[in-house]
CSV table of C-alpha atoms in Angstrom, one decimal:
chain,number,residue,atom,x,y,z
Q,1,UNK,CA,-48.0,-7.7,-65.0
Q,2,UNK,CA,-47.1,-4.8,-63.6
Q,3,UNK,CA,-46.3,-5.6,-60.4
Q,4,UNK,CA,-44.5,-8.3,-61.0
Q,5,UNK,CA,-42.1,-6.1,-62.8
Q,6,UNK,CA,-41.7,-4.3,-59.8
Q,7,UNK,CA,-41.3,-7.9,-57.3
Q,8,UNK,CA,-38.4,-8.8,-60.0
Q,9,UNK,CA,-37.2,-5.4,-59.8
Q,10,UNK,CA,-36.9,-5.2,-55.8
Q,11,UNK,CA,-35.2,-9.1,-55.8
Q,12,UNK,CA,-32.2,-7.6,-58.4
Q,13,UNK,CA,-31.2,-5.2,-55.2
Q,14,UNK,CA,-32.4,-7.8,-52.3
Q,15,UNK,CA,-28.4,-8.4,-52.1
Q,16,UNK,CA,-27.6,-4.9,-52.0
Q,17,UNK,CA,-30.4,-4.7,-48.7
Q,18,UNK,CA,-29.3,-7.9,-47.4
Q,19,UNK,CA,-25.6,-6.5,-47.6
Q,20,UNK,CA,-27.0,-3.1,-46.2
Q,21,UNK,CA,-28.0,-5.6,-43.0
Q,22,UNK,CA,-25.3,-7.5,-42.7
Q,23,UNK,CA,-23.1,-4.7,-42.8
Q,24,UNK,CA,-25.0,-2.7,-39.7
Q,25,UNK,CA,-25.3,-5.8,-37.2
Q,26,UNK,CA,-23.0,-5.4,-34.1
Q,27,UNK,CA,-20.2,-8.3,-34.2
Q,28,UNK,CA,-19.8,-9.8,-31.1
Q,29,UNK,CA,-16.4,-10.0,-29.2
Q,30,UNK,CA,-17.2,-13.3,-27.0
Q,31,UNK,CA,-18.6,-15.0,-29.7
Q,32,UNK,CA,-16.8,-14.2,-33.1
Q,33,UNK,CA,-13.3,-11.5,-32.3
Q,34,UNK,CA,-12.2,-13.3,-29.0
Q,35,UNK,CA,-12.3,-17.3,-30.1
Q,36,UNK,CA,-10.0,-15.7,-32.9
Q,37,UNK,CA,-8.2,-14.2,-30.7
Q,38,UNK,CA,-7.6,-17.6,-28.2
Q,39,UNK,CA,-7.2,-19.6,-31.5
Q,40,UNK,CA,-3.8,-17.5,-32.5
Q,41,UNK,CA,-2.7,-15.1,-30.0
Q,42,UNK,CA,-2.8,-16.4,-26.8
Q,43,UNK,CA,-0.8,-18.9,-26.8
Q,44,UNK,CA,2.1,-15.9,-26.7
Q,45,UNK,CA,0.4,-13.5,-25.6
Q,46,UNK,CA,-1.0,-14.1,-21.9
Q,47,UNK,CA,0.2,-13.7,-18.8
Q,48,UNK,CA,2.9,-15.8,-17.9
Q,49,UNK,CA,4.2,-15.3,-21.5
Q,50,UNK,CA,2.9,-11.9,-23.0
Q,51,UNK,CA,4.8,-11.7,-26.3
Q,52,UNK,CA,5.8,-8.3,-27.3
Q,53,UNK,CA,4.7,-6.7,-23.8
Q,54,UNK,CA,1.3,-7.1,-24.2
Q,55,UNK,CA,-1.6,-9.5,-22.7
Q,56,UNK,CA,-5.0,-10.5,-25.0
Q,57,UNK,CA,-6.5,-13.1,-22.5
Q,58,UNK,CA,-8.6,-9.6,-20.8
Q,59,UNK,CA,-10.9,-7.0,-23.3
Q,60,UNK,CA,-8.5,-4.8,-20.7
Q,61,UNK,CA,-5.8,-5.5,-21.6
Q,62,UNK,CA,-6.1,-5.0,-25.4
Q,63,UNK,CA,-6.5,-1.5,-24.8
Q,64,UNK,CA,-3.0,-1.1,-23.6
Q,65,UNK,CA,-0.1,-0.2,-25.1
Q,66,UNK,CA,2.7,-3.1,-25.7
Q,67,UNK,CA,6.6,-3.4,-25.5
Q,68,UNK,CA,6.6,-0.5,-29.1
Q,69,UNK,CA,4.3,1.6,-26.4
Q,70,UNK,CA,1.2,1.4,-29.5
Q,71,UNK,CA,-1.7,1.1,-28.0
Q,72,UNK,CA,-3.1,-2.9,-29.2
Q,73,UNK,CA,-6.8,-1.2,-29.9
Q,74,UNK,CA,-8.7,2.2,-30.0
Q,75,UNK,CA,-12.2,1.7,-30.0
Q,76,UNK,CA,-13.0,3.3,-33.3
Q,77,UNK,CA,-10.0,3.8,-35.1
Q,78,UNK,CA,-9.0,0.4,-37.1
Q,79,UNK,CA,-6.1,2.8,-38.3
Q,80,UNK,CA,-4.7,3.5,-34.9
Q,81,UNK,CA,-4.7,0.2,-33.3
Q,82,UNK,CA,-1.7,-1.5,-33.8
Q,83,UNK,CA,-2.5,-4.6,-33.8
Q,84,UNK,CA,-4.3,-4.2,-36.8
Q,85,UNK,CA,-1.2,-2.7,-38.4
Q,86,UNK,CA,1.0,-6.3,-37.1
Q,87,UNK,CA,-2.9,-8.6,-37.9
Q,88,UNK,CA,-2.6,-7.4,-41.8
Q,89,UNK,CA,-0.8,-9.6,-44.4
Q,90,UNK,CA,2.0,-8.1,-47.1
Q,91,UNK,CA,3.0,-9.8,-49.9
Q,92,UNK,CA,1.0,-12.7,-47.7
Q,93,UNK,CA,2.6,-12.1,-44.1
Q,94,UNK,CA,2.0,-10.6,-41.3
Q,95,UNK,CA,4.3,-10.4,-38.5
Q,96,UNK,CA,1.3,-11.5,-35.9
Q,97,UNK,CA,0.7,-14.5,-35.9
Q,98,UNK,CA,4.6,-14.5,-35.7
Q,99,UNK,CA,5.7,-17.6,-37.1
Q,100,UNK,CA,2.6,-19.3,-38.1
Q,101,UNK,CA,-0.1,-18.8,-41.0
Q,102,UNK,CA,-1.4,-15.2,-41.8
Q,103,UNK,CA,-4.6,-14.7,-40.1
Q,104,UNK,CA,-7.4,-15.1,-42.9
Q,105,UNK,CA,-8.9,-11.6,-44.9
Q,106,UNK,CA,-12.1,-12.0,-43.6
Q,107,UNK,CA,-10.7,-13.0,-40.1
Q,108,UNK,CA,-9.2,-9.4,-40.5
Q,109,UNK,CA,-11.5,-7.4,-41.9
Q,110,UNK,CA,-14.4,-9.1,-39.1
Q,111,UNK,CA,-11.3,-8.0,-35.7
Q,112,UNK,CA,-11.0,-3.7,-37.9
Q,113,UNK,CA,-15.0,-3.8,-38.3
Q,114,UNK,CA,-15.5,-4.8,-34.4
Q,115,UNK,CA,-13.1,-1.9,-34.0
Q,116,UNK,CA,-14.9,0.4,-35.9
Q,117,UNK,CA,-17.4,-0.5,-34.1
Q,118,UNK,CA,-16.7,1.2,-31.0
Q,119,UNK,CA,-14.2,-2.7,-30.3
Q,120,UNK,CA,-17.7,-3.4,-27.5
Q,121,UNK,CA,-17.0,-5.7,-25.0
Q,122,UNK,CA,-20.2,-8.1,-25.0
Q,123,UNK,CA,-19.1,-10.5,-22.2
Q,124,UNK,CA,-21.9,-11.9,-20.1
Q,125,UNK,CA,-21.3,-11.5,-16.8
Q,126,UNK,CA,-21.8,-15.5,-15.8
Q,127,UNK,CA,-18.6,-15.8,-18.3
Q,128,UNK,CA,-16.3,-13.4,-16.7
Q,129,UNK,CA,-14.4,-14.8,-13.8
Q,130,UNK,CA,-14.5,-13.8,-9.7
Q,131,UNK,CA,-10.6,-12.3,-9.9
Q,132,UNK,CA,-8.2,-14.3,-8.3
Q,133,UNK,CA,-5.5,-12.1,-6.4
Q,134,UNK,CA,-3.3,-12.1,-3.0
Q,135,UNK,CA,-6.7,-9.8,-2.1
Q,136,UNK,CA,-8.9,-12.0,-3.5
Q,137,UNK,CA,-7.7,-15.1,-2.3
Q,138,UNK,CA,-10.2,-18.2,-2.8
Q,139,UNK,CA,-13.2,-19.1,-1.2
Q,140,UNK,CA,-13.6,-22.9,-0.4
Q,141,UNK,CA,-17.2,-24.1,-0.2
Q,142,UNK,CA,-15.0,-27.5,0.2
Q,143,UNK,CA,-12.3,-29.0,0.6
Q,144,UNK,CA,-9.7,-28.3,-3.0
Q,145,UNK,CA,-8.8,-31.4,-4.4
Q,146,UNK,CA,-5.1,-32.3,-3.8
Q,147,UNK,CA,-3.2,-32.6,-7.3
Q,148,UNK,CA,0.5,-32.0,-5.5
Q,149,UNK,CA,2.4,-32.4,-2.0
Q,150,UNK,CA,6.2,-31.1,-0.7
Q,151,UNK,CA,8.6,-30.8,2.0
Q,152,UNK,CA,10.2,-27.9,2.1
Q,153,UNK,CA,13.9,-28.9,2.6
Q,154,UNK,CA,14.2,-27.7,6.5
Q,155,UNK,CA,11.2,-29.6,6.6
Q,156,UNK,CA,9.8,-26.7,8.7
Q,157,UNK,CA,6.8,-26.0,5.8
Q,158,UNK,CA,4.6,-28.2,3.6
Q,159,UNK,CA,2.9,-26.6,0.6
Q,160,UNK,CA,0.0,-28.3,-0.8
Q,161,UNK,CA,-2.0,-27.2,-3.7
Q,162,UNK,CA,-5.2,-25.5,-4.0
Q,163,UNK,CA,-7.2,-23.6,-6.7
Q,164,UNK,CA,-5.3,-20.6,-7.4
Q,165,UNK,CA,-2.5,-20.9,-5.0
Q,166,UNK,CA,-0.2,-23.0,-2.8
Q,167,UNK,CA,-0.7,-23.4,0.5
Q,168,UNK,CA,2.2,-22.9,3.1
Q,169,UNK,CA,1.2,-25.1,6.2
Q,170,UNK,CA,4.1,-25.3,9.2
Q,171,UNK,CA,4.8,-28.6,8.9
Q,172,UNK,CA,4.2,-29.3,13.2
Q,173,UNK,CA,1.0,-29.0,11.7
Q,174,UNK,CA,0.8,-25.3,14.1
Q,175,UNK,CA,-1.0,-23.3,11.4
Q,176,UNK,CA,-1.0,-21.3,7.5
Q,177,UNK,CA,2.0,-20.1,7.0
Q,178,UNK,CA,1.0,-18.8,3.6
Q,179,UNK,CA,-1.3,-18.3,0.8
Q,180,UNK,CA,0.9,-17.9,-2.6
Q,181,UNK,CA,-1.8,-16.9,-4.9
Q,182,UNK,CA,-0.9,-17.0,-8.7
Q,183,UNK,CA,-3.1,-16.7,-11.8
Q,184,UNK,CA,-3.2,-20.8,-13.0
Q,185,UNK,CA,-6.2,-23.5,-11.9
Q,186,UNK,CA,-4.3,-25.7,-10.9
Q,187,UNK,CA,-1.1,-26.4,-9.1
Q,188,UNK,CA,0.8,-30.2,-10.8
């Protein structure tokens, strides 16, 4: 009987024990926080249209300052992270996302707790896209699918779409004049 009573006493504390375990679990940027940013933030805060001078599509950019000269995220310090200030609802309204419903309280808490835990980037290396820019142009293992072709107004050049770029060929067929590398995966 005494063992049964002890077991019941332990069960009474089980929710507290499990809640403590849940709080100690690491929050995943890649699986939990990034999807919130993708759904609610990246439409306005992306390289082509960095609202407020703040890009949220790459982890490293989250730590930078925007137009207001405040760091978006300060690992370990949600109170110093401007992003948290912007997404917290006051009187049912939040500054961000602008013109939309505020993030839910659990979403704001998740982001804040992730920052408290150090704002760790756990993006798997297989998910990180290779860098494509003017110094690192795309390499084609096979000819790319051409989705757009156009001649320059003077007829000297032929622009051909590629992956993250437009290839500018001399119209007389004598060679490639330039590679205009950008962020868009497809050019149409």
